[in-house]
Coordinates of C-alpha atoms in Angstrom, one line a residue:
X106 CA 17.3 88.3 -31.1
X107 CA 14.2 89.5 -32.9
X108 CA 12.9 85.6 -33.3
X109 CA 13.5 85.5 -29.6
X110 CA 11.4 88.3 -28.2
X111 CA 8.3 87.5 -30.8
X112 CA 8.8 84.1 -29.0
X113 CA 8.7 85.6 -25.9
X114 CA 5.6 87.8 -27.1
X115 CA 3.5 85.4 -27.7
X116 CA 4.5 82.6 -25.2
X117 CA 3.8 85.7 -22.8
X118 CA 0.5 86.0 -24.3
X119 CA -0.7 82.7 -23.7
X120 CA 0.8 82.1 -20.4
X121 CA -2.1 83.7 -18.2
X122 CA -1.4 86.4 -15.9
X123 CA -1.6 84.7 -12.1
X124 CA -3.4 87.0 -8.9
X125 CA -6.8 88.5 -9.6
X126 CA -7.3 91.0 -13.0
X127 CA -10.7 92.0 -12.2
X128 CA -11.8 94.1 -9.2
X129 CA -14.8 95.7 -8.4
X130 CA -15.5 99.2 -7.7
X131 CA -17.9 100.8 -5.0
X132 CA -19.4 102.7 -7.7
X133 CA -20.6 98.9 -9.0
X134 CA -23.4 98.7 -6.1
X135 CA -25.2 101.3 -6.9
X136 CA -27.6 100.4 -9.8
X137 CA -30.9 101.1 -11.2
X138 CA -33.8 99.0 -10.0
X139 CA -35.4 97.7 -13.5
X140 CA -38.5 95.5 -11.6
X141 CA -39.4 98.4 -9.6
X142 CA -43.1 99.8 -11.1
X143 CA -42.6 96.9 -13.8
X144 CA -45.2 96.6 -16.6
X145 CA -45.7 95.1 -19.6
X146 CA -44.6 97.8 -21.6
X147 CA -41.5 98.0 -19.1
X148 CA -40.6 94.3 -20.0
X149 CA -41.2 95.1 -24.0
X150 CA -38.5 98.1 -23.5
X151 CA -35.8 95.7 -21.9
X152 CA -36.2 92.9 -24.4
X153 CA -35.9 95.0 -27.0
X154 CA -32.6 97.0 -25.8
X155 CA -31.3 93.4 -24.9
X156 CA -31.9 92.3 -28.5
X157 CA -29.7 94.7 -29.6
X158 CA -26.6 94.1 -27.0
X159 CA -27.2 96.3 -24.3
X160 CA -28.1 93.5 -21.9
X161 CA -27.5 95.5 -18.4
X162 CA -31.1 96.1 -17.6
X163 CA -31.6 92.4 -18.2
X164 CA -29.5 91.1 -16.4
X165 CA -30.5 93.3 -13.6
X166 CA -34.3 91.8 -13.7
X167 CA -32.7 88.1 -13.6
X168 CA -30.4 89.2 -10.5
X169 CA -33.7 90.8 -8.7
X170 CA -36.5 88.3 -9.8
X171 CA -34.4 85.3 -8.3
X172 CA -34.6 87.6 -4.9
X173 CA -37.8 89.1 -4.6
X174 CA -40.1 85.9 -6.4
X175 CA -40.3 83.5 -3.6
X176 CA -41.7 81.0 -6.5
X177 CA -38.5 81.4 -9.2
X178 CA -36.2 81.7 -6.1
X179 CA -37.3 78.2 -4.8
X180 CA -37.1 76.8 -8.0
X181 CA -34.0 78.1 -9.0
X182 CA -32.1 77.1 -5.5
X183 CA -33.7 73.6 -5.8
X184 CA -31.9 73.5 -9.5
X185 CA -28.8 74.9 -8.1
X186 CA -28.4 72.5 -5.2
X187 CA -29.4 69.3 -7.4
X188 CA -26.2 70.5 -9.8
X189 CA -23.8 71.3 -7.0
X190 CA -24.9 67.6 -5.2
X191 CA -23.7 65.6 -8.4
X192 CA -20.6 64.0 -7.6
X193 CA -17.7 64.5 -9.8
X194 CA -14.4 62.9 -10.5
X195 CA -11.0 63.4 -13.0
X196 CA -10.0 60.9 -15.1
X197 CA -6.9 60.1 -16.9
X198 CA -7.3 60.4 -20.4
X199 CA -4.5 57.6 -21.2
X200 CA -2.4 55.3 -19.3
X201 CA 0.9 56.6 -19.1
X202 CA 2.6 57.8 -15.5
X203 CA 1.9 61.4 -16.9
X204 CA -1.9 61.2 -18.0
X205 CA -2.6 59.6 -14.3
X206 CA -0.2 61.8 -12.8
X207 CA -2.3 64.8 -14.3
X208 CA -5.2 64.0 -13.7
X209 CA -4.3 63.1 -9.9
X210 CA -2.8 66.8 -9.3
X211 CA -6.0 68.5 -11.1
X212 CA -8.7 66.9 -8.9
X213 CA -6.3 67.6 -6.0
X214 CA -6.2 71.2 -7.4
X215 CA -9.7 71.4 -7.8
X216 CA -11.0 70.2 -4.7
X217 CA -8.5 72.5 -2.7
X218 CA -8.9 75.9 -4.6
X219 CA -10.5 78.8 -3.0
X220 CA -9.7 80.7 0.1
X221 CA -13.4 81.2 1.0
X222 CA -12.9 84.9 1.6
X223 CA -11.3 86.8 -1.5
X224 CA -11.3 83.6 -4.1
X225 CA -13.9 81.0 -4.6
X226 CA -13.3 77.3 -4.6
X227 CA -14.7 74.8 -7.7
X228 CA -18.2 74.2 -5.6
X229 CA -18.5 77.7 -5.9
X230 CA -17.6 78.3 -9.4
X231 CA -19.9 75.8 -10.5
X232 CA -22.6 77.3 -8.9
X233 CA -21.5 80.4 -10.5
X234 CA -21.6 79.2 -14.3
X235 CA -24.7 77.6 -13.5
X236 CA -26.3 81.6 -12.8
X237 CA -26.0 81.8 -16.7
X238 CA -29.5 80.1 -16.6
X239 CA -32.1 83.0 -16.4
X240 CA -29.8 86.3 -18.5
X241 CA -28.2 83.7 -20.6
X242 CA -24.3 84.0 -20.4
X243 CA -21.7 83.9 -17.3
X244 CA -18.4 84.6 -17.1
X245 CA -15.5 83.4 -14.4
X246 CA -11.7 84.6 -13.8
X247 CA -9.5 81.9 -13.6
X248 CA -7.2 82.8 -10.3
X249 CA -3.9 81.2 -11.5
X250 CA -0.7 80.9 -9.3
X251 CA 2.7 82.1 -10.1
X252 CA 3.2 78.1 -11.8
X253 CA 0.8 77.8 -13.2
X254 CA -1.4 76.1 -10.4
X255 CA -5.3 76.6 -10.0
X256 CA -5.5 79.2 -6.7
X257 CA -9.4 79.4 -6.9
X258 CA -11.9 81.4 -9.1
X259 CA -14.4 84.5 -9.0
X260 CA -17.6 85.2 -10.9
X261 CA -18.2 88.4 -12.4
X262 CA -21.7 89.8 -12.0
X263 CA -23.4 89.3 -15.0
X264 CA -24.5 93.2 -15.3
X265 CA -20.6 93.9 -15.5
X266 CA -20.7 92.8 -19.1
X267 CA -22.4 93.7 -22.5
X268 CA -23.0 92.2 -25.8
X269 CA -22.6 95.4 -27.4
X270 CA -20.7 94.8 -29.9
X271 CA -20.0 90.7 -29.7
X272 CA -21.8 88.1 -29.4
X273 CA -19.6 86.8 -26.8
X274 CA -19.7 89.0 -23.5
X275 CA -16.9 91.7 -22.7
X276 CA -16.2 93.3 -20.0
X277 CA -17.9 96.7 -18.9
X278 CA -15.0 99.5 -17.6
X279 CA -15.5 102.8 -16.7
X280 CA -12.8 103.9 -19.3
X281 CA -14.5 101.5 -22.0
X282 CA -18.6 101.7 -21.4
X283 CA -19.1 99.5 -24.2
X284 CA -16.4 96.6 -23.5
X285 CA -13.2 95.2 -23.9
X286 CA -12.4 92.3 -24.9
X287 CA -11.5 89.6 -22.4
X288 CA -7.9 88.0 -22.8
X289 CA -7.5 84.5 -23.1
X290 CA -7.0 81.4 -21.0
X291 CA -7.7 83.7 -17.7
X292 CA -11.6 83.5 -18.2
X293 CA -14.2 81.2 -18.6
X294 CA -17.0 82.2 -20.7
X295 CA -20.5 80.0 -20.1
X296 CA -23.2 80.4 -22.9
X297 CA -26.5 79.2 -22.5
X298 CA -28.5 79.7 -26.3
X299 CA -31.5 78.3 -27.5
X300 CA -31.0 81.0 -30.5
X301 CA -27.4 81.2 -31.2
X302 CA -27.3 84.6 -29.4
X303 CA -26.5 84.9 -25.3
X304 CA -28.8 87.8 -24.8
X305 CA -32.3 85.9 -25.7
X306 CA -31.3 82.3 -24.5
X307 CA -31.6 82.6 -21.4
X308 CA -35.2 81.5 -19.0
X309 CA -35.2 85.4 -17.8
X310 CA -36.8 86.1 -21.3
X311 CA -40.3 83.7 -20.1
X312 CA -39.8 84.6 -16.0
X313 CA -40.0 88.3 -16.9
X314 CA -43.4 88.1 -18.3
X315 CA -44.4 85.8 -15.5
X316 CA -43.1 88.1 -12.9
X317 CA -44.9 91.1 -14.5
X318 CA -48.2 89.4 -14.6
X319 CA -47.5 88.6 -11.0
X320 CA -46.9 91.4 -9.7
X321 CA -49.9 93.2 -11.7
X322 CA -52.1 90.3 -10.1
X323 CA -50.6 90.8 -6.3
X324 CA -51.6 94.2 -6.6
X325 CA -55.4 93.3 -7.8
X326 CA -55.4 90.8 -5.3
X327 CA -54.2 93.2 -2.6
X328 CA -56.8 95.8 -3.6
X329 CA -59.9 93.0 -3.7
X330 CA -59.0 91.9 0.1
X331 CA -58.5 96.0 0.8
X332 CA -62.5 96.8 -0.3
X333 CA -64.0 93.1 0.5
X334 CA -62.1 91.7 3.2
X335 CA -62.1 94.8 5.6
X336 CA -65.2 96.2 7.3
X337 CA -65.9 100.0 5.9
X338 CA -67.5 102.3 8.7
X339 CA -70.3 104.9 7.7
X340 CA -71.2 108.0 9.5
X341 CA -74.2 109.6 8.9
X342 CA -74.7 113.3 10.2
X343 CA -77.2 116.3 10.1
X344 CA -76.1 119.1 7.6
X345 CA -75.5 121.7 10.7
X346 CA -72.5 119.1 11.9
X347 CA -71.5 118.3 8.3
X348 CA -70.8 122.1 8.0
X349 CA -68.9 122.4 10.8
X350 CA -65.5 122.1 10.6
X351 CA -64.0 121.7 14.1
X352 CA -66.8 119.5 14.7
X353 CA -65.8 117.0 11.2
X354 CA -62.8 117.1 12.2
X355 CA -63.1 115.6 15.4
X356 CA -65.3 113.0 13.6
X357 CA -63.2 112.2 10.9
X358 CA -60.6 111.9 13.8
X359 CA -62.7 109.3 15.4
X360 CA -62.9 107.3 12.0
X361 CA -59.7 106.8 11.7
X362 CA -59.0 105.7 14.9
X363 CA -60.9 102.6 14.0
X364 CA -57.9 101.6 12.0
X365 CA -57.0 100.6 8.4
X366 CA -60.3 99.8 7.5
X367 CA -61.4 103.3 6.5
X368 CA -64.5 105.3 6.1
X369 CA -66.5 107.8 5.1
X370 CA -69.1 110.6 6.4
X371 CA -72.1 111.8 4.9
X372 CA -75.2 114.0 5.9
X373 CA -78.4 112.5 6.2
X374 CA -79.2 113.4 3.1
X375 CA -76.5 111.5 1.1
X376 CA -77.3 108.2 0.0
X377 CA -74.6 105.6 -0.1
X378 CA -74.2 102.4 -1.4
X379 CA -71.1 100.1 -1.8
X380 CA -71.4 98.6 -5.1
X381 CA -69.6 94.7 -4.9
X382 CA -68.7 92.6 -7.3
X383 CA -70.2 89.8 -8.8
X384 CA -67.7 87.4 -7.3
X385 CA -66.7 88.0 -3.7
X386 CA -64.1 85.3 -3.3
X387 CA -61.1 86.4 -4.5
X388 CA -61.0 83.1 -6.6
X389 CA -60.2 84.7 -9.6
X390 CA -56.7 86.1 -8.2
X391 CA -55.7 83.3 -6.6
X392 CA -56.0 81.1 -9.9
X393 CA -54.4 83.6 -11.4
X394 CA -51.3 83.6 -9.1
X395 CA -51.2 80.0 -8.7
X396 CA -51.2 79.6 -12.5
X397 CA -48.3 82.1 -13.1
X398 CA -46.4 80.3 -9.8
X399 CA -47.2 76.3 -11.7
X400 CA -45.7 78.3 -14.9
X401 CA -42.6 79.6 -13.0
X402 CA -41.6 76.2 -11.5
X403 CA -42.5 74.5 -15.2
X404 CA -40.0 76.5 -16.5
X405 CA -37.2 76.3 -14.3
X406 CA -37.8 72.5 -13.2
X407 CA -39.6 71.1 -15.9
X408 CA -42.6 69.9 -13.4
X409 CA -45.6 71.7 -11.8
X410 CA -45.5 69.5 -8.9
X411 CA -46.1 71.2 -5.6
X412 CA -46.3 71.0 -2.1
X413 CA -49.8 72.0 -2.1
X414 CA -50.9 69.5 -4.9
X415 CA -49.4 65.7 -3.6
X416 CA -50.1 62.4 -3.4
X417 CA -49.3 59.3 -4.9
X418 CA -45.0 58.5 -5.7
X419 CA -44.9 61.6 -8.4
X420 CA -46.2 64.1 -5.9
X421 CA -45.2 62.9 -2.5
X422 CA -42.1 61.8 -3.7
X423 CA -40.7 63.8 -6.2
X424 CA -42.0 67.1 -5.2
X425 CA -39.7 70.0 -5.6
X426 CA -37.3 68.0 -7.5
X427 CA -35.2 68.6 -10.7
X428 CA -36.0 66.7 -13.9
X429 CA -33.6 64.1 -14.4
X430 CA -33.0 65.0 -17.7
X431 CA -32.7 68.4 -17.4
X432 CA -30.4 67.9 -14.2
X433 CA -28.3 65.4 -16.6
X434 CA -28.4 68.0 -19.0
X435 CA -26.8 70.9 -16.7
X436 CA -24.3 68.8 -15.5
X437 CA -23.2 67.9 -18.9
X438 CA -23.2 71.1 -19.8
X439 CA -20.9 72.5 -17.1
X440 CA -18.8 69.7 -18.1
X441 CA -18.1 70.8 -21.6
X442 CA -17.6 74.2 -20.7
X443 CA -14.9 73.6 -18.0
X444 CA -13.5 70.4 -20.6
X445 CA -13.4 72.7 -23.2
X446 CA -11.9 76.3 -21.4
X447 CA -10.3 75.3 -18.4
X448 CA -8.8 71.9 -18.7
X449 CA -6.4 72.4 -21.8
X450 CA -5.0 75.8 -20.5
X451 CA -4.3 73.8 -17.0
X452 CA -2.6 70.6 -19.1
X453 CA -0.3 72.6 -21.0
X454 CA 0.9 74.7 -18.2
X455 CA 1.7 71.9 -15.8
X456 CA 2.7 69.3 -17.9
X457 CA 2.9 71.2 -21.7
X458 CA 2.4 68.1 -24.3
X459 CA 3.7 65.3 -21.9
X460 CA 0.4 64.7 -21.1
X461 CA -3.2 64.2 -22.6
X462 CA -6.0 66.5 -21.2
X463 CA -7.6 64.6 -18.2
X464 CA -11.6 64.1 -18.7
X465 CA -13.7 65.9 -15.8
X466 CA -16.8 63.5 -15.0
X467 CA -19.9 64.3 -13.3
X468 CA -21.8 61.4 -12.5
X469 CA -25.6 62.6 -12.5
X470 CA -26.8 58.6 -13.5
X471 CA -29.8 58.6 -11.0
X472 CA -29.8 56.9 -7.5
X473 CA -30.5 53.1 -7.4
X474 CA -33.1 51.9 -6.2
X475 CA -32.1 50.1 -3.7
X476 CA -35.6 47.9 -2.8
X477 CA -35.9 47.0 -5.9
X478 CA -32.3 45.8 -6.5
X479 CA -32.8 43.5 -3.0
X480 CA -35.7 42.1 -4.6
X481 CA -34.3 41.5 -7.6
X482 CA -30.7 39.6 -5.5
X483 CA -33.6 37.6 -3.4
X484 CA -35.5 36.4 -6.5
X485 CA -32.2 35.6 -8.4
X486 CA -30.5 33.5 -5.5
X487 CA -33.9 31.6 -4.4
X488 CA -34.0 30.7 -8.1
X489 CA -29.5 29.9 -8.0
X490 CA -30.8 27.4 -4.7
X491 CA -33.4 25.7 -6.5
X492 CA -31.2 24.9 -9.7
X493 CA -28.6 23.9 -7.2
X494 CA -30.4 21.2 -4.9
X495 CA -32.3 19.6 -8.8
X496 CA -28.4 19.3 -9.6
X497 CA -28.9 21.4 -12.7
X498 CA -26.6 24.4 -11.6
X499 CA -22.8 22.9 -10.2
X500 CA -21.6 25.4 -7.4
X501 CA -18.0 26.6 -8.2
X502 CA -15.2 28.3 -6.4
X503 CA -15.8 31.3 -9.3
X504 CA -19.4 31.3 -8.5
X505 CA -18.8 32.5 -4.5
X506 CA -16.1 34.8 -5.1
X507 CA -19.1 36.4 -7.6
X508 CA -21.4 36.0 -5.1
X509 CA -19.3 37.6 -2.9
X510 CA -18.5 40.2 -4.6
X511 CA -22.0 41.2 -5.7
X512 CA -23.3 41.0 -1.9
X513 CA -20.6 42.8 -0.4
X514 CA -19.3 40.3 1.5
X515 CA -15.9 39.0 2.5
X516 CA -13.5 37.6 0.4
X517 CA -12.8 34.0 0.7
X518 CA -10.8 32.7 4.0
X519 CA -7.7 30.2 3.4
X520 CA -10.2 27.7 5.0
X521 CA -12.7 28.4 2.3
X522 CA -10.4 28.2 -0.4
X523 CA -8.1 25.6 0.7
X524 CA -11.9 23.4 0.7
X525 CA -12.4 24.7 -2.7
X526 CA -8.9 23.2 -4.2
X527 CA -9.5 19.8 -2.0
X528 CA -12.9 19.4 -4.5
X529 CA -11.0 20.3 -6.9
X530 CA -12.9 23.9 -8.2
X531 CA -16.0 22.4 -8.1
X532 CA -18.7 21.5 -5.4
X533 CA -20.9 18.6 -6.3
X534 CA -24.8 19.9 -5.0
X535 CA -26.5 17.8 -2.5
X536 CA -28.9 15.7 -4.1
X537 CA -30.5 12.4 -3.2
X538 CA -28.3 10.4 -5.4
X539 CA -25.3 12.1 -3.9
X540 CA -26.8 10.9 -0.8
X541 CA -26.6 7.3 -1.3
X542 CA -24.3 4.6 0.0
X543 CA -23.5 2.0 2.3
X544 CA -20.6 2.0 4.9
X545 CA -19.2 4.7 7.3
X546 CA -17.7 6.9 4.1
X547 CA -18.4 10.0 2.1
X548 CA -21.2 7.6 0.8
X549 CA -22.6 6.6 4.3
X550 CA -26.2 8.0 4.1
X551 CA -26.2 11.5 5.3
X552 CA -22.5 12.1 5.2
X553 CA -22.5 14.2 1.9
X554 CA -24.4 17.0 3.7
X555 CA -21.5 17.0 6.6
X556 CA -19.1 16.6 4.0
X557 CA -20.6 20.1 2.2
X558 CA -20.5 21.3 5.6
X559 CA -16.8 21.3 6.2
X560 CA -15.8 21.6 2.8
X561 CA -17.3 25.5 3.3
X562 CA -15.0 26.1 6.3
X563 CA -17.4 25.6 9.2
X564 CA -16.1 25.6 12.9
X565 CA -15.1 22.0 14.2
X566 CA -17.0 23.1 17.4
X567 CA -20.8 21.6 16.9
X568 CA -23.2 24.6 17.4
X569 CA -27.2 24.7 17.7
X570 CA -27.0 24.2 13.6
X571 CA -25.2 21.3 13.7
X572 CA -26.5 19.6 16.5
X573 CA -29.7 19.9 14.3
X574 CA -28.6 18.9 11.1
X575 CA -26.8 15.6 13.0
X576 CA -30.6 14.9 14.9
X577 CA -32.0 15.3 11.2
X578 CA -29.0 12.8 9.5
X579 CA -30.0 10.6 12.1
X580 CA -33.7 10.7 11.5
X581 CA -33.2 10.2 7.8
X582 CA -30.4 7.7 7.7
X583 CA -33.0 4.6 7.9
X584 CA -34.7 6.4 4.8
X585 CA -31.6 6.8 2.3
X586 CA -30.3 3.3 2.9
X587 CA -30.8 2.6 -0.8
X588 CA -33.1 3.7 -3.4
X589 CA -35.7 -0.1 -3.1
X590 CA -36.0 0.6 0.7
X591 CA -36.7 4.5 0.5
X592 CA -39.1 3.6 -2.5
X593 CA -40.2 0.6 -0.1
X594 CA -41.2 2.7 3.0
X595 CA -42.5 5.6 1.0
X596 CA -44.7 3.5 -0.2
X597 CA -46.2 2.8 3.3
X598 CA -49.0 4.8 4.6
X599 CA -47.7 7.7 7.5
X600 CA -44.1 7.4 6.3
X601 CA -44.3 11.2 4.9
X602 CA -46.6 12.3 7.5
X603 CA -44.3 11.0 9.8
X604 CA -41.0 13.0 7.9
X605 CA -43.8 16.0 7.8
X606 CA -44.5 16.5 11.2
X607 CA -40.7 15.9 12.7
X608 CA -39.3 18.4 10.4
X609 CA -41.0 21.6 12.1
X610 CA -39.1 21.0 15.1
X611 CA -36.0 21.0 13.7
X612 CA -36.1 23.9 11.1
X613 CA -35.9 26.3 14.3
X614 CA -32.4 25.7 14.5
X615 CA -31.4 23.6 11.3
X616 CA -29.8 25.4 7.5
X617 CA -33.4 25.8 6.1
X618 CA -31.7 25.3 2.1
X619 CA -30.4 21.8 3.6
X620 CA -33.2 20.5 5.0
X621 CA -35.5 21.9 1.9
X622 CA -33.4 19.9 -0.2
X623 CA -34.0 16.3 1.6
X624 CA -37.1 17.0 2.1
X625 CA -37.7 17.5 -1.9
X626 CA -35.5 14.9 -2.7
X627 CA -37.5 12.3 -0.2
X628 CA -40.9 13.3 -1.1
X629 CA -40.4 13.8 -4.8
X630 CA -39.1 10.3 -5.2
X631 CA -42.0 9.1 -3.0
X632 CA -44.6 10.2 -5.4
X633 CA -42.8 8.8 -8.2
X634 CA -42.8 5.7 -7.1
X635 CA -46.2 5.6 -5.5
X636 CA -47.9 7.4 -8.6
X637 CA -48.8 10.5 -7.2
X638 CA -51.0 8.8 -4.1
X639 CA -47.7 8.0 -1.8
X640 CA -48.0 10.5 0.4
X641 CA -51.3 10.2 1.3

């Protein structure tokens, strides 16, 4: 009985609770502002308390500098949506019934989890592990069902945890201010370190200084176009009016009225003089703020390429974007975490040790280009035709279901195929021997090229194409009687020219391959035999 209930015990403790265990309290949106009056020695203070674990302020600043700088929020967003468009997939890590079966019911799971409203779905949760970019760390409740199934997920906010006394983040309670530990295989806990420790690997530790500078520059900046971008009214007045007090306050009255552009009155005696500096521009603030803003992209995209700066394929298109390596790396990384935490638990719930733990793929390969894979189909095919009509390259029947297959096209018809096992597999190519003959047969001058023709499957009905491929067989027949009377009347003077200038007329309508092919055949053996001068 004792064996038993330590059983129980500690099957109880693996077996995650199901329904939600973390909720948050009212109490949990009201929080200091850390960016608010930042400086550089405000930034000093956070990194340091962060360095030693108490990473709330920290993770405060990433929260509010991905909301308030238009330049990391941009950034950041364009990184997000580049993870959460990677397609993804489950595969079976074996090839038993089970390992496909499991597989099958996770990515069903996965792709149907979430309610939207109380519970997130997997689109969501990735985009919540990926938040561990800027404080370093994120952590996720899994949402399990009674059985064991996957009901959805939720986030915790990142300033609801501490690194007080781990270096893996526990949970902030008001009964327990410095953390409790989280219980297994209900959480997923993200780590992103450079260092080894969560609370100085994340990008917040670069952006803070950034934002700081920025904000320190805005201000200059604002104060510059306050003094040298607005006019500045000046009153002069006699001493008697200067004295008078109902009578400067009228004036002063009057001065403001002119609007946010202020003033100032003086007696007649007072000399004034607005003292400027030597440069008027501004430039010097907005290179400064366009630096930081190049540094802040650089660091969350791994490019300074901007809107502002295009021009040529790099700029114009590629601006904005994530780094394929860097986008590679995310998803890879979100991979491992969810391979690594959420997979197993899920396997051996369902399906305990009947079946292997299905792989979760994220296919971030980049996009093909598909130009440049058209060009490089047209260049190999034009070079498969050329090989075919010199007879080097035989067409088979395994060659067109390739074809086929690598154009996207059809698969064979019974026609097609029943032509292929009348030639037995293979396809002699038209050529002018092939062409040769004498008598009404398959070697009858021409009849090779009607022969291809319906060995391919073509309608019985003549079309445009075939009443001007049977025009051209006609025209040519006199030519291919046998090799001494083609070599005989190439020989004569006009006899190409003649071939030449009919041709035109029928490529409008004729198989352009076809006809190329006689026409090689014909003129290639005519300036054989007349030594280069034949066609003359």
């Amino acid at each position: 009985m004792i064996i038993k209930n330590i059983f129980r015990s500690a099957l109880s403790a693996l077996r995650p609770a199901p329904g939600v265990l973390t909720h948050a309290e009212q109490s949990d949106r009201v929080i200091d502002d850390p960016a608010r009056g930042i400086t550089p020695d405000r930034v000093d203070a956070i990194m340091s308390a962060a360095d030693g674990g108490d990473v709330r302020d920290q993770a405060l600043l990433s929260m509010i500098l991905a909301e308030r700088d238009h330049t990391a929020g941009h950034a950041l967003e364009t990184r997000r949506n580049a993870l959460l468009g990677v397609p993804w997939h489950v595969d079976a890590a074996g090839e038993r019934a089970e390992d496909k079966r499991a597989a099958e019911l996770l990515e069903k799971q996965l792709r149907n989890c979430g309610d939207g409203r109380d519970v997130d779905g997997f689109y969501q949760l990735i985009g919540g592990l990926f938040s561990a970019l800027l404080p370093g760390y994120a952590v996720a409740e899994i949402v399990w069902t009674p059985g064991g199934g996957l009901d959805g997920f939720q986030t915790l906010p990142a300033e609801a945890l501490t690194l007080a006394d781990s270096q893996v983040p526990r949970l902030v309670t008001l009964a327990e201010p410095r953390g409790v530990e989280l219980p297994p295989n209900k959480f997923i806990i993200a780590v992103r370190s450079r260092s080894g420790d969560p609370a100085r690997g994340g990008l917040i530790r670069p952006l803070a200084w950034l934002y700081c500078f920025g904000q320190v520059g805005v201000k200059d900046m604002l104060a510059f176009v306050e003094r040298f971008g607005m006019p500045f009214l000046l009153t002069k007045v006699n001493e008697t009016t200067y004295n008078d007090a109902a009578r400067m306050s009228r004036l002063k009255r009057l001065v403001r009225s002119f609007g946010p552009c202020g003033g100032g009155i003086f007696t007649e005696a007072v000399q004034a003089e607005l003292l400027q500096a030597a440069n008027t521009s501004g430039d010097v603030y907005f290179r400064l703020l366009e630096y930081l803003d190049a540094a802040k992209t650089k660091v969350i995209l791994g490019q300074t390429a901007s809107s502002s700066a295009g021009g040529g394929l790099s700029n114009d298109g590629e601006q904005g974007k994530v780094r394929q390596d860097i986008l590679e790396s995310d998803a890879a990384w979100v991979a491992s975490v969810l391979q690594g935490q959420l997979l197993p638990v899920w396997t051996r719930l369902n399906f305990g040790d009947a079946a292997q733990v299905p792989r979760l793929v994220f296919d971030a390969a980049p996009p093909e280009d598909v130009v440049r894979h058209n060009q490089a189909l047209q260049s190999r095919y034009e070079a498969m035709g050329i090989a075919v009509r010199a007879g080097v390259l035989t067409p088979t029947a395994e060659i067109e279901s390739d074809v086929r297959r690598e154009l996207k096209l059809p698969e064979m018809s019974g026609a097609a195929a029943a032509a292929w096992d009348d030639s037995k597999g293979v396809r002699l190519p038209v050529t002018l021997q092939s062409a040769l003959g004498s008598g009404g047969g398959a070697g009858t001058p021409g009849a090779a090229l009607s022969l291809e023709r319906s060995a391919a499957g073509a309608p019985a009905s003549p079309g445009p194409d075939d009443t001007a491929l049977k025009a051209f067989d006609a025209f040519v027949a006199p030519l291919l009687g046998d090799v001494d009377a083609i070599l005989a009347m190439a020989d004569k003077d006009g006899a190409l020219r003649l071939l030449q200038k009919k041709l035109p007329g029928l490529t409008g309508t004729a198989d352009v391959d076809r006809l190329a092919a006689y026409m090689e055949r014909s003129i290639n053996g005519a300036l054989k035999a007349g030594g280069g001068n034949g066609g003359k």
